[in-house]
Coordinates of C-alpha atoms in Angstrom, one line a residue:
Chain A
M20 CA -6.5 -17.8 42.0
T21 CA -6.9 -14.2 44.1
M22 CA -7.8 -10.7 42.3
N23 CA -3.9 -10.0 42.6
G24 CA -3.1 -13.4 40.6
R25 CA -5.8 -12.1 38.3
T26 CA -4.3 -9.0 37.3
S27 CA -0.7 -10.3 37.3
S28 CA -2.6 -12.7 35.0
A29 CA -4.4 -10.4 32.4
L30 CA -0.8 -8.1 33.0
G31 CA 1.5 -10.9 31.6
S32 CA -0.7 -12.1 29.1
F33 CA -0.1 -8.5 27.4
L34 CA 3.8 -8.8 28.1
F35 CA 3.6 -12.2 26.8
C36 CA 1.9 -10.8 23.5
A37 CA 4.3 -7.8 23.1
L38 CA 7.5 -10.3 24.3
V39 CA 6.1 -12.4 21.3
L40 CA 6.3 -9.3 18.4
V41 CA 9.4 -8.0 19.6
S42 CA 11.0 -11.3 19.7
I43 CA 9.8 -12.5 15.7
A44 CA 10.8 -8.1 15.0
V45 CA 14.0 -9.0 16.3
D46 CA 15.1 -12.4 14.9
A47 CA 14.0 -11.3 11.3
S48 CA 16.3 -8.2 12.3
L49 CA 19.3 -11.0 12.8
R50 CA 18.3 -13.0 9.8
R51 CA 18.9 -9.8 7.5
A52 CA 21.4 -8.9 8.5
E53 CA 22.9 -12.3 8.0
S54 CA 21.3 -12.4 5.0
A55 CA 23.2 -9.4 4.2
K56 CA 26.5 -10.8 4.3
S57 CA 26.0 -12.5 0.9
S58 CA 24.1 -9.0 -0.8
H59 CA 27.3 -9.0 -2.8
A60 CA 27.7 -12.4 -4.0
V61 CA 24.0 -12.2 -5.0
L62 CA 25.1 -9.3 -7.6
V63 CA 28.2 -10.9 -8.7
V64 CA 26.4 -14.1 -9.3
A65 CA 22.8 -12.0 -10.9
A66 CA 25.0 -10.3 -13.5
R67 CA 26.0 -13.2 -14.9
L68 CA 22.2 -14.6 -15.1
P69 CA 19.7 -13.7 -17.8
S70 CA 17.5 -12.3 -14.9
S71 CA 17.0 -11.5 -11.2
D72 CA 13.6 -14.0 -11.1
L73 CA 13.9 -16.6 -8.5
A74 CA 14.4 -20.5 -9.7
M75 CA 11.3 -21.2 -7.6
S76 CA 8.4 -21.8 -10.4
G77 CA 7.6 -25.3 -12.2
G78 CA 9.7 -26.4 -14.6
A79 CA 7.5 -25.2 -17.5
R80 CA 10.4 -23.0 -19.2
W81 CA 7.7 -19.7 -19.8
L82 CA 8.0 -19.6 -15.8
R83 CA 11.5 -19.5 -14.6
S84 CA 12.5 -16.1 -16.2
P85 CA 8.2 -15.1 -16.5
S86 CA 9.2 -11.5 -16.8
L87 CA 11.3 -12.3 -19.6
A88 CA 8.8 -14.7 -21.2
E89 CA 6.9 -14.5 -23.9
P90 CA 3.6 -12.4 -23.7
S91 CA 1.4 -15.1 -25.4
A92 CA 3.1 -18.2 -24.4
A93 CA 2.5 -21.8 -25.8
F94 CA 0.1 -23.0 -23.6
D95 CA -2.5 -20.2 -24.6
L96 CA -2.2 -20.9 -28.1
G97 CA -4.8 -24.2 -27.4
P98 CA -8.4 -23.2 -26.9
A99 CA -9.5 -23.3 -23.4
M100 CA -6.3 -25.1 -22.4
L101 CA -5.8 -26.0 -18.3
D102 CA -2.8 -24.5 -16.8
P103 CA -0.1 -27.6 -17.1
D104 CA 0.9 -27.1 -14.1
P105 CA -1.6 -27.1 -11.3
A106 CA 0.1 -25.2 -9.3
G107 CA 0.9 -22.8 -11.8
G108 CA 4.6 -21.1 -10.8
L109 CA 5.4 -19.0 -7.8
L110 CA 5.6 -16.3 -10.2
D111 CA 2.9 -15.3 -11.8
P112 CA 2.7 -14.0 -15.9
P113 CA 3.2 -10.2 -15.5
R114 CA 0.3 -9.7 -16.9
E115 CA 0.1 -6.0 -16.0
E116 CA 3.4 -5.3 -18.2
W117 CA 2.2 -7.2 -20.8
K118 CA -0.9 -4.8 -21.4
T119 CA 1.7 -1.5 -21.6
E120 CA 4.2 -3.3 -23.4
T121 CA 1.6 -4.5 -26.0
L122 CA 0.4 -0.8 -26.5
R123 CA 3.9 0.6 -26.1
T124 CA 5.2 -1.7 -28.5
P125 CA 4.2 -2.1 -32.2
R126 CA 4.3 -5.8 -33.7
G127 CA 5.8 -6.2 -37.3
V128 CA 8.2 -9.0 -38.9
F129 CA 11.6 -8.8 -36.8
P130 CA 14.4 -7.2 -39.2
S131 CA 17.1 -9.5 -40.7
P132 CA 21.0 -7.4 -40.4
Chain B
M9 CA -8.6 -6.7 34.7
A10 CA -8.7 -9.3 37.2
H11 CA -12.4 -9.6 36.6
A12 CA -11.6 -10.0 33.0
M13 CA -9.4 -12.7 33.5
G14 CA -11.4 -14.7 36.4
S15 CA -14.2 -14.3 33.5
L16 CA -12.1 -16.3 30.8
W17 CA -10.7 -18.2 33.5
R18 CA -14.1 -19.8 34.4
R19 CA -15.0 -20.5 30.5
K20 CA -11.5 -21.8 29.6
A21 CA -12.7 -24.2 27.1
K22 CA -15.3 -21.8 25.4
N23 CA -12.4 -19.3 25.0
V24 CA -9.4 -21.8 24.2
A25 CA -11.6 -23.2 21.6
L26 CA -12.4 -19.3 20.2
G27 CA -8.8 -18.5 20.2
G28 CA -7.7 -21.6 18.8
G29 CA -9.0 -21.2 15.9
L30 CA -8.5 -17.4 15.3
T31 CA -4.8 -18.7 16.1
F32 CA -5.0 -20.7 12.9
A33 CA -6.3 -18.9 10.5
V34 CA -3.8 -15.6 11.9
A35 CA -1.2 -18.2 11.4
L36 CA -2.1 -18.8 7.3
V37 CA -2.7 -15.1 6.6
A38 CA 0.5 -14.0 8.1
A39 CA 2.4 -17.0 6.8
A40 CA 0.9 -16.1 3.3
L41 CA 2.2 -12.7 3.7
F42 CA 5.7 -13.5 5.3
L43 CA 6.7 -15.7 2.6
S44 CA 5.8 -13.7 0.0
D45 CA 7.5 -10.5 1.3
A46 CA 10.2 -13.0 2.1
L47 CA 10.5 -13.4 -1.8
Q48 CA 9.2 -10.7 -3.4
A49 CA 12.7 -9.1 -1.2
E50 CA 15.0 -11.9 -2.8
A51 CA 13.9 -10.6 -6.4
Q52 CA 14.5 -7.0 -5.4
R53 CA 17.8 -7.9 -3.6
A54 CA 19.3 -9.0 -7.0
R55 CA 17.7 -6.5 -9.6
G56 CA 20.3 -4.3 -8.8
A57 CA 22.5 -6.8 -11.3
M58 CA 20.2 -6.6 -14.0
P59 CA 20.7 -4.9 -17.5
D60 CA 19.1 -1.1 -17.6
V61 CA 16.8 -2.7 -20.6
T62 CA 16.3 -6.2 -22.4
V63 CA 16.3 -6.3 -25.9
E64 CA 14.4 -9.4 -27.5
A65 CA 13.7 -10.7 -30.8
L66 CA 10.1 -11.3 -31.7
V67 CA 8.8 -13.5 -34.4
A68 CA 5.8 -14.6 -35.0
G69 CA 4.8 -13.6 -32.0
R70 CA 7.1 -15.5 -30.4
P71 CA 10.8 -15.0 -28.4
S72 CA 13.1 -15.9 -31.3
T73 CA 17.0 -15.0 -31.5
I74 CA 18.5 -11.4 -32.2
P75 CA 21.5 -10.5 -34.6
V76 CA 24.1 -9.7 -32.3
A77 CA 24.5 -6.9 -35.4
S78 CA 21.3 -5.8 -34.3
A79 CA 23.4 -4.5 -31.2
E80 CA 25.5 -2.1 -33.4
P81 CA 23.4 1.1 -34.0
F82 CA 22.4 0.8 -29.8
R83 CA 26.4 1.5 -28.8
A84 CA 26.5 4.7 -31.1
Y85 CA 23.4 6.5 -28.5
P86 CA 25.7 8.5 -26.3
S87 CA 23.5 7.5 -22.6
V88 CA 24.7 3.3 -23.4
R89 CA 27.3 2.6 -22.1
S90 CA 27.7 -0.9 -23.0
V91 CA 25.9 -3.5 -25.1
V92 CA 26.0 -7.2 -24.4
P93 CA 24.8 -9.9 -26.7
R94 CA 23.4 -12.7 -24.6
V95 CA 23.7 -16.5 -25.0
W96 CA 21.4 -18.5 -22.5
G97 CA 18.3 -20.9 -22.7
Y98 CA 16.9 -23.9 -21.3
I99 CA 17.2 -27.3 -21.9
F100 CA 15.0 -30.4 -21.1
L101 CA 17.5 -33.0 -18.8
P102 CA 15.1 -36.4 -18.6
G103 CA 16.9 -37.7 -16.1
A104 CA 15.7 -34.3 -14.0
L105 CA 12.3 -34.3 -15.5
G106 CA 13.0 -30.9 -15.2
N107 CA 15.0 -27.4 -17.4
L108 CA 17.8 -26.5 -16.9
T109 CA 19.1 -22.5 -17.3
L110 CA 22.0 -22.9 -19.9
V111 CA 23.8 -19.3 -19.3
G112 CA 27.1 -18.5 -21.6
T113 CA 29.7 -16.4 -19.4
P114 CA 30.9 -13.4 -21.6
S115 CA 34.1 -12.7 -21.5
S116 CA 33.4 -9.4 -19.6
A117 CA 31.8 -11.0 -16.5
P118 CA 32.9 -10.5 -13.4
A119 CA 35.1 -13.2 -11.9
L120 CA 33.2 -15.6 -9.2
S121 CA 35.3 -17.4 -6.4
E122 CA 35.3 -19.1 -2.9
A123 CA 36.7 -17.0 -0.7
H124 CA 33.7 -14.3 -2.0
G125 CA 31.6 -16.4 -1.0
E126 CA 30.0 -16.7 -4.7
L127 CA 30.9 -20.6 -4.9
A128 CA 30.8 -23.4 -2.3
G129 CA 33.7 -25.4 -3.5
G130 CA 35.9 -25.3 -6.7
R131 CA 36.7 -22.3 -9.0
D132 CA 36.1 -20.1 -11.2
L133 CA 35.5 -20.8 -15.5
V134 CA 38.2 -20.9 -17.6
A135 CA 37.6 -20.5 -21.7
G136 CA 38.0 -23.1 -23.3
A137 CA 38.0 -25.3 -21.3
H138 CA 34.7 -26.7 -21.2
E139 CA 34.0 -26.3 -18.2
M140 CA 30.8 -25.8 -16.1
I141 CA 29.5 -23.9 -12.7
A142 CA 26.2 -25.4 -11.3
G143 CA 23.1 -25.4 -8.6
V144 CA 22.9 -27.1 -6.1
G145 CA 20.5 -28.5 -6.8
L146 CA 20.8 -30.2 -10.1
T147 CA 24.7 -31.6 -9.3
S148 CA 22.5 -32.7 -6.4
L149 CA 19.5 -34.3 -8.6
L150 CA 22.0 -35.4 -11.1
G151 CA 25.0 -36.8 -8.2
L152 CA 27.7 -34.7 -9.5
K153 CA 30.7 -34.2 -7.7
L154 CA 33.4 -31.7 -8.8
G155 CA 35.4 -32.6 -11.7
D156 CA 32.3 -35.0 -12.8
Q157 CA 31.9 -34.4 -17.1
V158 CA 28.7 -34.2 -18.3
G159 CA 27.0 -34.2 -21.4
F160 CA 23.8 -32.4 -22.3
P161 CA 21.5 -33.0 -25.1
S162 CA 22.0 -31.3 -28.4
R163 CA 21.1 -31.6 -31.5
R164 CA 25.1 -30.1 -32.7
P165 CA 27.0 -32.6 -33.0
D166 CA 30.5 -30.4 -31.7
A167 CA 29.2 -29.6 -28.3
S168 CA 31.8 -30.7 -25.9
P169 CA 30.2 -32.4 -22.9
L170 CA 30.7 -30.1 -19.6
R171 CA 33.4 -31.1 -16.8
L172 CA 32.6 -29.8 -13.5
V173 CA 34.6 -27.3 -12.4
G174 CA 32.7 -24.9 -9.4
T175 CA 29.2 -25.7 -7.7
F176 CA 27.3 -22.2 -6.3
S177 CA 26.9 -21.4 -2.9
S178 CA 23.8 -21.8 -0.8
S179 CA 23.8 -18.0 -0.6
V180 CA 22.8 -17.8 -4.0
D181 CA 20.2 -21.1 -4.7
L182 CA 17.2 -19.4 -4.5
Y183 CA 18.7 -17.5 -8.3
T184 CA 20.8 -20.7 -9.3
S185 CA 19.4 -24.0 -8.2
D186 CA 18.9 -24.9 -11.7
V187 CA 21.9 -22.8 -14.1
V188 CA 24.3 -24.6 -15.7
L189 CA 27.3 -21.5 -15.9
C190 CA 29.8 -22.5 -18.8
D191 CA 32.1 -20.7 -21.8
E192 CA 29.4 -18.8 -24.1
A193 CA 31.3 -21.2 -27.0
D194 CA 30.0 -23.6 -25.3
A195 CA 27.1 -22.8 -24.2
R196 CA 26.3 -21.6 -28.2
A197 CA 26.9 -25.2 -29.1
I198 CA 24.4 -27.1 -27.0
L199 CA 21.8 -24.7 -27.1
G200 CA 22.6 -25.0 -31.0
L201 CA 22.8 -21.0 -31.5
E202 CA 24.5 -19.9 -34.9
E203 CA 27.6 -17.2 -34.5
G204 CA 26.1 -13.7 -34.9
Q205 CA 23.0 -14.8 -33.0
A206 CA 22.2 -13.8 -29.5
T207 CA 19.0 -15.2 -27.3
D208 CA 19.0 -10.9 -26.1
L209 CA 20.8 -8.0 -25.6
A210 CA 21.5 -7.0 -22.4
V211 CA 21.7 -2.7 -22.5
W212 CA 23.5 -0.5 -19.8
V213 CA 23.1 2.9 -19.8
T214 CA 25.1 5.6 -18.3
N215 CA 22.4 7.8 -16.4
P216 CA 19.5 5.1 -15.3
S217 CA 16.8 8.0 -15.4
E218 CA 16.9 7.7 -19.5
S219 CA 16.5 4.4 -19.7
H220 CA 12.8 5.1 -20.6
V221 CA 14.3 7.1 -23.2
I222 CA 15.9 4.8 -24.4
A223 CA 13.9 1.8 -24.1
T224 CA 11.1 3.5 -26.3
K225 CA 14.4 4.6 -29.0
I226 CA 15.3 1.1 -29.4
T227 CA 11.6 0.0 -30.0
A228 CA 11.1 2.5 -32.4
K229 CA 15.1 1.2 -34.0
L230 CA 13.6 -2.6 -34.1
P231 CA 9.9 -2.5 -34.4
G232 CA 8.7 -5.7 -33.8
S233 CA 11.0 -6.2 -30.7
R234 CA 10.2 -7.1 -26.9
V235 CA 12.0 -4.1 -24.7
I236 CA 11.7 -4.9 -20.9
E237 CA 13.7 -1.8 -18.6
K238 CA 14.6 -3.1 -15.6
Q239 CA 12.6 -0.5 -13.6
L240 CA 9.5 -2.3 -14.6
L241 CA 11.5 -5.2 -12.9
G242 CA 10.2 -4.2 -9.1
R243 CA 6.5 -3.7 -10.0
I244 CA 6.8 -7.1 -11.9
Y245 CA 7.8 -9.1 -9.0
A246 CA 4.8 -6.8 -6.7
L247 CA 2.3 -8.2 -9.0
T248 CA 3.6 -11.6 -9.7
F249 CA 4.3 -12.8 -6.1
G250 CA 1.1 -10.2 -4.6
R251 CA -0.7 -12.0 -6.5
R252 CA -0.3 -15.6 -5.6
A253 CA -0.3 -14.5 -1.9
G254 CA -3.6 -12.7 -2.9
L255 CA -4.7 -16.1 -3.7
V256 CA -3.9 -17.8 -1.0
L257 CA -5.3 -14.7 1.4
A258 CA -8.6 -15.0 -0.6
A259 CA -9.3 -18.8 0.4
T260 CA -8.9 -17.9 4.0
V261 CA -11.1 -15.1 4.0
P262 CA -14.6 -17.6 3.5
A263 CA -12.4 -19.4 7.0
L264 CA -12.2 -15.9 9.0
I265 CA -15.4 -14.8 7.8
A266 CA -16.9 -17.6 9.3
L267 CA -15.0 -17.2 12.7
L268 CA -15.5 -13.9 13.0
V269 CA -19.6 -14.9 12.9
L270 CA -19.0 -17.9 15.4
A271 CA -17.2 -14.9 17.8
W272 CA -20.3 -12.7 17.1
D273 CA -22.6 -16.0 18.3
R274 CA -20.7 -17.1 21.0
A275 CA -20.3 -13.3 22.5
S276 CA -24.2 -12.1 22.0
G277 CA -25.7 -15.3 23.0
L278 CA -24.7 -15.2 27.0
G279 CA -25.6 -18.3 28.9
P280 CA -27.5 -18.1 32.3
D281 CA -24.2 -18.0 34.5
E282 CA -22.7 -15.1 32.2
K283 CA -26.5 -13.3 32.7
R284 CA -26.0 -14.2 37.1
E285 CA -22.8 -13.2 36.7
I286 CA -23.5 -9.7 35.3
G287 CA -26.7 -9.0 37.6
V288 CA -24.1 -9.6 41.2
L289 CA -22.0 -7.2 39.6
K290 CA -24.4 -4.5 38.8
A291 CA -26.3 -4.9 41.8
V292 CA -22.4 -4.6 44.3
G293 CA -22.1 -0.9 42.4
W294 CA -20.6 -2.1 39.3
S295 CA -22.0 0.6 36.1
T296 CA -22.1 0.1 32.9
T297 CA -19.1 1.3 31.7
D298 CA -17.4 -1.0 34.4
V299 CA -19.0 -4.2 33.2
L300 CA -18.7 -2.8 29.1
N301 CA -14.8 -2.3 29.8
A302 CA -14.8 -5.8 31.7
K303 CA -16.1 -7.5 28.4
L304 CA -14.2 -5.4 26.0
L305 CA -11.1 -6.2 27.7
E306 CA -12.0 -10.0 28.1
A307 CA -12.1 -10.3 23.5
F308 CA -8.9 -7.9 24.2
L309 CA -7.1 -10.3 25.7
V310 CA -8.8 -13.4 23.4
S311 CA -8.0 -12.0 20.3
A312 CA -4.2 -10.4 21.0
M313 CA -2.9 -13.7 22.5
A314 CA -4.7 -15.5 18.8
A315 CA -2.7 -12.9 17.5
S316 CA 1.0 -13.1 18.4
I317 CA 0.3 -16.7 18.8
G318 CA -0.5 -16.7 15.6
L319 CA 2.2 -14.8 14.1
A320 CA 4.6 -16.8 16.1
L321 CA 3.5 -19.7 14.0
G322 CA 3.4 -18.4 10.6
Y323 CA 6.7 -17.0 11.1
L324 CA 8.0 -20.8 12.6
W325 CA 5.7 -22.4 9.4
V326 CA 8.1 -19.8 6.8
F327 CA 11.1 -19.1 8.5
V328 CA 12.1 -22.8 10.5
L329 CA 10.1 -24.7 8.9
D330 CA 10.5 -23.8 5.8
A331 CA 6.7 -23.4 4.6
P332 CA 5.9 -26.7 4.6
G333 CA 2.6 -27.8 2.4
L334 CA 2.5 -24.0 1.9
R335 CA 5.5 -23.4 0.1
A336 CA 4.3 -26.6 -2.4
T337 CA 1.2 -25.4 -3.3
L338 CA 2.2 -21.7 -4.5
S339 CA 5.1 -23.0 -6.5
G340 CA 4.1 -26.1 -8.1
W341 CA 6.7 -29.2 -7.8
S342 CA 9.9 -28.1 -10.2
T343 CA 12.5 -31.0 -9.5
L344 CA 15.4 -28.1 -9.2
Y345 CA 13.2 -26.6 -6.7
P346 CA 15.4 -24.5 -4.2
T347 CA 15.8 -25.3 -0.7
V348 CA 17.1 -22.4 0.6
H349 CA 16.2 -21.0 4.6
L350 CA 14.2 -17.2 3.3
T351 CA 15.3 -14.3 4.9
P352 CA 12.2 -12.5 6.3
A353 CA 11.2 -9.0 5.1
V354 CA 8.9 -8.0 8.2
D355 CA 9.5 -5.7 10.6
L356 CA 8.1 -4.3 13.7
A357 CA 5.4 -1.5 12.0
E358 CA 4.4 -4.5 9.6
L359 CA 3.3 -7.4 13.0
L360 CA 1.7 -4.3 14.8
A361 CA -0.5 -3.4 12.0
L362 CA -1.2 -6.9 10.9
A363 CA -2.4 -8.0 15.0
L364 CA -3.6 -4.7 14.9
A365 CA -6.0 -5.9 12.0
I366 CA -7.1 -8.8 13.7
V367 CA -7.4 -7.0 17.2
A368 CA -9.6 -4.6 15.9
P369 CA -12.3 -6.3 14.5
F370 CA -12.4 -8.9 17.0
V371 CA -13.3 -6.3 19.5
G372 CA -15.5 -4.3 17.5
L373 CA -17.2 -7.3 17.1
S374 CA -17.8 -7.8 20.8
I375 CA -19.4 -4.4 21.4
V376 CA -22.8 -4.8 20.4
P377 CA -22.8 -7.9 23.0
A378 CA -21.0 -6.2 26.0
W379 CA -23.1 -3.1 26.1
R380 CA -26.2 -5.5 25.4
A381 CA -24.7 -7.4 28.8
A382 CA -24.2 -4.4 30.5
T383 CA -27.4 -2.5 30.0
M384 CA -29.2 -5.6 32.0
D385 CA -31.3 -5.2 34.7
P386 CA -29.6 -6.5 37.5
M387 CA -32.9 -8.0 39.1
E388 CA -33.7 -9.6 35.5
A389 CA -29.8 -10.5 35.3
M390 CA -30.1 -12.5 38.7
R391 CA -32.7 -14.3 37.7
G392 CA -31.2 -16.0 34.8

C-alpha cells in the first residue's frame, strides 16, 4: 500500500466511524418520529389501565405493576425463599420508593366505612 | 497517519483480535444501555395519563379492596378534580400459563377506535353487552378472533362469558399485551369484587404540583392506606430499569477489565520487528513526539473502529433483531410477553459520550507503552 493510500485508509476509517455514529443517531431519530405518531393512542389507552407499567414482567402477579405492588410481596414471607422467577422481572420492585413510603405512611388497620 | 495505518496493517491479526474483543464487549454494554433507555422512555410516555394520586388499602400489610365510600371525603378537597374508584385485578389462566390483567372500564373513560390508532380491529365496548377488548399477546396465545366468546375463571356464578369485540393496536402492545378491558360490572363479577368495593381509587388534582399535599392529607385521613404519587413514578422507572441494566453492566465489567489488561499487555510487549521499526524511524530523523503520536494514533484507530462497530452491533441487536438472548435474560419468561419493536431513546450526544468512554481509556492505557517505545535508543532498537 502506498503512502497516499495509507493516509486515505486512515482518513476513511475516521470517516467510517463518524458515519456509523451519525447513521445510528439519524435512524433513532426517525424511529422516534414514527413512534411519536402513536403517542395519542398510548395516552388514551393508558388512561384506561391501572398503571403505566409495561407488560414486560414475569408471570408473577406482583411484578406486572411494580409501581402499584405491595411493599411486602407474598414471596418475601418465606424465610430465605429463592426468587420464584429466576430471571426476575424487567421491572424490579421500587425498593427506594418503598423505603420513603414506609416512613410516610403510618401503619394501622384500615377503617370500615 | 500513513505510518500508523501501515503499522496496523502489518500486524493485522493481532489488531483484529484485539479490536474484535473490544467490539464484542462494546456491543454487549451498548445493547444493555440502549434496551434500558428505550424501556424507560416507553414507560415515561404513558405516565402522563396516570392519575396524580393512587390510593390503595392495605390490610395486614397486603393490598386489599377499598370501600368506594372512602372516596367521598377527598372529593370535598378544593384542588381535587375527580376521584374514580377503579375495578381491576389479575386472573391466572391455566391455558396460557400466565396472569392476565382484567380492567373494568368506567363510563367516563375516553372512547377507543380503530381510526385513532388505539385498536387494530373491531370497536369499543358497549356497556352491559358483556364484551371485551384484549391485547394481541393474549388473543394470539388463546387463538381468539373477533366475535369469539371466552368464559374466564371466576368464583361467582353470575360472571358472564365475554365476547371479543376489539383488539389493541400493536403500537400500544407494550402496555396491553396481557390486558383484557371489559365493562365495570363484568370485571366486578369475574374478579368477585362486591358492590361498594374497588381495587383502588384514582385521584386527579387541578394543579399537579399540589399532588403531594393531597397525598399527605389522604394518608392522614386513611391511616394504613398506600398512597402513590404520579410524580414519583418517573423516579421509580429510573430506579427499576437502571437496576436491571446495572446488573448486566456489572456482569460485563470483568470482561472489559480483562480486555483492557490484555490490551495493555499486548501494547507494552513490543516484538523484535516493532523495535527494529522504531529504531529505523528514529535513525531516519523521527523525533520521540513523532513516534509517540504514531503509536497513539494506532490505539485511537483500533478503539474508534471497535467502538463505532460495537455501538452499531448493539443498536442492531436491540432495535432490529429485538435483542435475542438479552431481552429474555432481562425479562423472564412470561407467556404474555409483548413482541413489539422498541423505540430507541439514544441520540448523537449519548453515542459520542459512549464512544469517548471506550476510546479514552484505551488510548490512555497505550500512553506508557507508546512512551517506552518512543524513547528507545535507535541503535539498541535496531539490534532488536
